[in-house]
Tab-separated table of C-alpha atoms in Angstrom:
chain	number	residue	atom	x	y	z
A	17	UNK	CA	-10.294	-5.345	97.167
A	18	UNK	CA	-13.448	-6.447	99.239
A	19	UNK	CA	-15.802	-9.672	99.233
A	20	UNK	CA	-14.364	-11.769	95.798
A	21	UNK	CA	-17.658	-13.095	94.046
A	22	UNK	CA	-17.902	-15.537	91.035
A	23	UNK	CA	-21.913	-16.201	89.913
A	24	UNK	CA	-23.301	-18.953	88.331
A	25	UNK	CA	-26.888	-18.552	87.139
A	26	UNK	CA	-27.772	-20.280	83.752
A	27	UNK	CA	-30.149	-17.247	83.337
A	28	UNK	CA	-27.603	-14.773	82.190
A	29	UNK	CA	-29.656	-11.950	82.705
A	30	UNK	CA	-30.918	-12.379	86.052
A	31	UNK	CA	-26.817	-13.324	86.557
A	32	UNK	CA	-25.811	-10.114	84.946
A	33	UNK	CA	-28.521	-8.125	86.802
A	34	UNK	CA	-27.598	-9.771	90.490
A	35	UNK	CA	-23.888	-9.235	89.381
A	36	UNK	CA	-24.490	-5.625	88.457
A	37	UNK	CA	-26.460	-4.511	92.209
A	38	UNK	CA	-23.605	-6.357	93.972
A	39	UNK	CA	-20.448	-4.273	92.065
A	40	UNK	CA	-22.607	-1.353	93.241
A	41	UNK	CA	-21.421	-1.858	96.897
A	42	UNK	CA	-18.057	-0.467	97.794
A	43	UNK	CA	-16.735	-4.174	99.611
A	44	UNK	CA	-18.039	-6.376	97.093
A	45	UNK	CA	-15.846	-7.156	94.240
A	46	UNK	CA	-17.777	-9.505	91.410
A	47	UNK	CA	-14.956	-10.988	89.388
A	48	UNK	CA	-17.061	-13.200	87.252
A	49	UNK	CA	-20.640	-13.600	86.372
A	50	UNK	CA	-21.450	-16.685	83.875
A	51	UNK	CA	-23.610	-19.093	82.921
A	52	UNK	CA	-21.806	-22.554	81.641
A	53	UNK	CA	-21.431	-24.878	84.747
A	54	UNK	CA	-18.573	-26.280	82.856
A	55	UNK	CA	-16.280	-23.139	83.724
A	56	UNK	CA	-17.316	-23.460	86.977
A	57	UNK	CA	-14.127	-25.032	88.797
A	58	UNK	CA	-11.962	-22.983	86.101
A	59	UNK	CA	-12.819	-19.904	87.367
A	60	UNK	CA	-12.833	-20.607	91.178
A	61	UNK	CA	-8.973	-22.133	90.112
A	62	UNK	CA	-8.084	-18.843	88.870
A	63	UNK	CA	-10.232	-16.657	90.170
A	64	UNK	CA	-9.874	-17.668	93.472
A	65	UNK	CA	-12.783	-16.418	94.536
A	66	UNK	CA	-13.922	-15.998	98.574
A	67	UNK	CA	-17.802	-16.735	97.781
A	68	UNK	CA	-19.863	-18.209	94.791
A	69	UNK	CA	-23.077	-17.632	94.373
A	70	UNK	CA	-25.045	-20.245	92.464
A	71	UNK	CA	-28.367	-21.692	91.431
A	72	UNK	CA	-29.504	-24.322	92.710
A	73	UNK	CA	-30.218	-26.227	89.008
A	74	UNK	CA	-28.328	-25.459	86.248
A	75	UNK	CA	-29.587	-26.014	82.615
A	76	UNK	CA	-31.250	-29.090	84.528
A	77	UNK	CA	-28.775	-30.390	86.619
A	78	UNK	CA	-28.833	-30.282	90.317
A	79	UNK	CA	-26.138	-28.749	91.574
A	80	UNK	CA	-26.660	-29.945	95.221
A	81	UNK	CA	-25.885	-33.126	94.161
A	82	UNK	CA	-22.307	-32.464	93.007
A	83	UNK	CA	-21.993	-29.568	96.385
A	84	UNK	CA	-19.985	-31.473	98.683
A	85	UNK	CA	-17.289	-31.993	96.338
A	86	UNK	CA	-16.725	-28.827	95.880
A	87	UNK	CA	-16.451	-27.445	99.412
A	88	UNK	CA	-14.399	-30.341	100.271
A	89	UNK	CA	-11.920	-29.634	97.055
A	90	UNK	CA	-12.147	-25.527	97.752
A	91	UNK	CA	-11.985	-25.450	101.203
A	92	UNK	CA	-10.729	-21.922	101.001
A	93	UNK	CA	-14.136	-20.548	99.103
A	94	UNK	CA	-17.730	-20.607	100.387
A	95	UNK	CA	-20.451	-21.450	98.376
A	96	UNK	CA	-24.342	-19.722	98.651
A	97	UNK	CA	-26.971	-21.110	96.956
A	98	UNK	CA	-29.031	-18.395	95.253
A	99	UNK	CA	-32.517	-19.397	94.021
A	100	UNK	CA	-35.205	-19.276	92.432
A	101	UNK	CA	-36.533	-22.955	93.949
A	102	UNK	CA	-38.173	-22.029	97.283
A	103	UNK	CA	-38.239	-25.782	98.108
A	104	UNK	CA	-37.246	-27.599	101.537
A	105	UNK	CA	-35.765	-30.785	99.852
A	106	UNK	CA	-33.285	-28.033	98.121
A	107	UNK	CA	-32.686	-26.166	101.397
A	108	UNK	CA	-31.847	-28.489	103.565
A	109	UNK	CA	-29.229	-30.877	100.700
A	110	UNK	CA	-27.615	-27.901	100.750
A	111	UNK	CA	-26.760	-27.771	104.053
A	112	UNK	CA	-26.079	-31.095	104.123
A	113	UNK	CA	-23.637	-30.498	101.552
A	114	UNK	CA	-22.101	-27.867	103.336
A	115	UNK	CA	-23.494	-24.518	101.846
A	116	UNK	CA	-23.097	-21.712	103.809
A	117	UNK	CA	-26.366	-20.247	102.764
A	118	UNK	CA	-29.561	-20.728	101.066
A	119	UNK	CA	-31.172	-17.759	99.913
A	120	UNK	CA	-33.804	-17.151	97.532
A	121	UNK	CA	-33.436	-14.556	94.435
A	122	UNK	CA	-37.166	-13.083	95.857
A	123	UNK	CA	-35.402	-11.684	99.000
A	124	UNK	CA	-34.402	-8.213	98.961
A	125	UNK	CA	-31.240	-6.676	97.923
A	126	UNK	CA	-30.262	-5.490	101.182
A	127	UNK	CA	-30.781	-9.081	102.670
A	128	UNK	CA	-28.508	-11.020	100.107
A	129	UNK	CA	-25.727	-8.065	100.649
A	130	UNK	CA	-26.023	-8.319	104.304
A	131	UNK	CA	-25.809	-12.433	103.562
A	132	UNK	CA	-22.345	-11.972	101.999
A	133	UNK	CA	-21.094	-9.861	104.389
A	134	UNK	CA	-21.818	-12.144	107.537
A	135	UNK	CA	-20.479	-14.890	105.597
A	136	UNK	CA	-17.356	-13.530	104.738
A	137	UNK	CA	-16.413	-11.184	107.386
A	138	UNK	CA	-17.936	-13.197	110.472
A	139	UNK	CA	-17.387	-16.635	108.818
A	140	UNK	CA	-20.758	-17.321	109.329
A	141	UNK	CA	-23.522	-20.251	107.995
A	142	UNK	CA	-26.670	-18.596	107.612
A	143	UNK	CA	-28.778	-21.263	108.632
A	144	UNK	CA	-32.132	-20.547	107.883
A	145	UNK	CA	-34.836	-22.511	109.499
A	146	UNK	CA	-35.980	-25.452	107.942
A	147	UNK	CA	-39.768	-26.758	108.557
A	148	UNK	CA	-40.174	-29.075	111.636
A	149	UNK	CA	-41.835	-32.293	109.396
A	150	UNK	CA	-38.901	-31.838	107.098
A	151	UNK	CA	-36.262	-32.866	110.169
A	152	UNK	CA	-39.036	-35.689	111.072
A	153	UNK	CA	-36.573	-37.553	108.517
A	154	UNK	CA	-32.354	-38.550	108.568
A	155	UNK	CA	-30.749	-37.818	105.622
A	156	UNK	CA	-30.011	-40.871	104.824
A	157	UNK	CA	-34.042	-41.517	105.016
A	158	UNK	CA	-35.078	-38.792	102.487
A	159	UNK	CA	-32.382	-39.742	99.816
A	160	UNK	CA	-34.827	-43.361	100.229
A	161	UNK	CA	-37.711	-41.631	100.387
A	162	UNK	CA	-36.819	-39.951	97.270
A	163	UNK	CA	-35.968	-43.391	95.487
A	164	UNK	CA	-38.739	-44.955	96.482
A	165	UNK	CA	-40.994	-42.144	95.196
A	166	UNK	CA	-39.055	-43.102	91.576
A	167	UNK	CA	-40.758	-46.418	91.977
A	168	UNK	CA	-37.375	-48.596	93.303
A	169	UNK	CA	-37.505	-51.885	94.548
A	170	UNK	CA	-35.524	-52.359	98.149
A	171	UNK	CA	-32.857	-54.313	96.370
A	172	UNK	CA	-32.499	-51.512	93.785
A	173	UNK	CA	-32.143	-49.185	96.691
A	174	UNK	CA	-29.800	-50.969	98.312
A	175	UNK	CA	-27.479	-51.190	95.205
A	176	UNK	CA	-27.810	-47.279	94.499
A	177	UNK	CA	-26.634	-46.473	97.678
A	178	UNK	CA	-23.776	-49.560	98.404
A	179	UNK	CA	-25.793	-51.007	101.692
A	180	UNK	CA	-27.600	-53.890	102.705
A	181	UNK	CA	-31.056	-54.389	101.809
A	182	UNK	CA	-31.664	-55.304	105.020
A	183	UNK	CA	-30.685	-51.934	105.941
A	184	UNK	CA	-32.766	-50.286	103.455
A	185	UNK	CA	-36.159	-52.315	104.453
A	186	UNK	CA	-35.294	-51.046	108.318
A	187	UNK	CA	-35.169	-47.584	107.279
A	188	UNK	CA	-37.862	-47.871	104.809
A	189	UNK	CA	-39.921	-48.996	107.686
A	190	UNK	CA	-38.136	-46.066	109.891
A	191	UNK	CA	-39.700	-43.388	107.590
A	192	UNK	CA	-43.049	-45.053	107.056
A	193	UNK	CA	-43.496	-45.008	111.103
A	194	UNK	CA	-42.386	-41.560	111.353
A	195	UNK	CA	-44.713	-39.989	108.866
A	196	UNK	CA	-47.274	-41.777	110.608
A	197	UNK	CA	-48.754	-44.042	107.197
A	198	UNK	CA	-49.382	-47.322	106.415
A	199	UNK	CA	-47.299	-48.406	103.273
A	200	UNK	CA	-44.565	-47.235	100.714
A	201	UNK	CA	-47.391	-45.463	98.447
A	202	UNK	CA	-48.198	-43.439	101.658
A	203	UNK	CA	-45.517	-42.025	102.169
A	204	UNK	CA	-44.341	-41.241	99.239
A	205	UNK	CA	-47.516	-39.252	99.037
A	206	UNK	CA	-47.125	-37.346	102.400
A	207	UNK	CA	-43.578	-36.826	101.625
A	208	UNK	CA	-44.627	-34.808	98.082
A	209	UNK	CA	-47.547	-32.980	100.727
A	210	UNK	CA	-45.088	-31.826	103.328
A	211	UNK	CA	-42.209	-31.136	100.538
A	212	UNK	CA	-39.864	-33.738	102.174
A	213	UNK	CA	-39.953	-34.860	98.253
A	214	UNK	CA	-40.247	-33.118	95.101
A	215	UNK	CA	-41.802	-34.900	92.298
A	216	UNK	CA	-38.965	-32.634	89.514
A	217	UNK	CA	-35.973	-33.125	91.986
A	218	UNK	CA	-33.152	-35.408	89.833
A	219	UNK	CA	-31.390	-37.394	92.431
């Protein structure tokens, strides 16, 4: 038995279809293509899987938000991100979070198989470059950024995340300087322009 593959896509066609091209290969073994997220830890449990492929939202829900659980629980199974959402706020939570790789369903068949294959056999992260504005910002800023684009006050920050609102307004004022604007408004605006920000991303 090869490369052990579970895939979550909540478009079970496109899942079925990836699943299918990836069997084809003589090292890849796809135990499991579905499309509930709530099966999701069942099947790695059983499964035991190398490598899951998943989408980056399923049936609405962000799965980069709930990422770094999972690579910290299954620390024996890497986890790609396999998307349709060619967006830099995606890309780089995912790293953050500890994917191995982000890759986007429009790349070519031979590219995602060659993916899995560095991954697993090389125990390689396959990280792909992420836009030079996008890194003007610390994590820690853009997860602001983000809340402040949803219209929250510093003190309503501050109590989201469990720090000071004193440490908010600095870094509030960290982000404003570094995009180079005058106010909140403004950079909220050239956050959504550069794609630091995503005005559908659910936080």
């Amino acid at each position: 038995m090869g490369i052990k593959i579970i895939m979550l896509d909540d478009q079970e066609m496109v899942g079925q279809g990836i699943a299918h091209l990836l069997s084809a290969e003589t090292d890849i073994d796809v135990l499991k293509a579905f499309s509930e997220l709530h099966h999701l830890e069942y099947y790695i449990e059983t499964l035991l899987p190398d490598i899951v492929l998943c989408e980056a939202k399923i049936s609405g829900i962000n799965m980069l938000l709930n990422l770094r659980a999972l690579v910290d629980k299954y620390d024996k199974t890497r986890f790609i991100i396999l998307t349709g959402y060619d967006i830099e706020e995606y890309k780089a939570r995912a790293y953050d979070n500890g994917a191995a790789a982000f890759i986007l369903k429009e790349e070519s068949a031979d590219y995602l198989i060659d993916s899995l294959r560095k991954v697993y056999y090389f125990n390689r992260n396959l990280l792909t470059e992420i836009k030079p504005e996008y890194q003007l910002l610390t994590v820690r800023e853009r997860e602001i950024l983000a809340l402040v684009a949803r219209d929250m006050t510093n003190k309503e920050i501050s109590e989201a995340l469990f720090v000071s609102k004193r440490t908010v307004e600095y870094q509030v004022s960290s982000l404003i300087r570094k995009l180079e604007v005058e106010s909140r408004v403004g950079a909220v605006i050239k956050g959504l322009k550069l794609g630091i920000i995503e005005e559908d991303i659910r936080m």
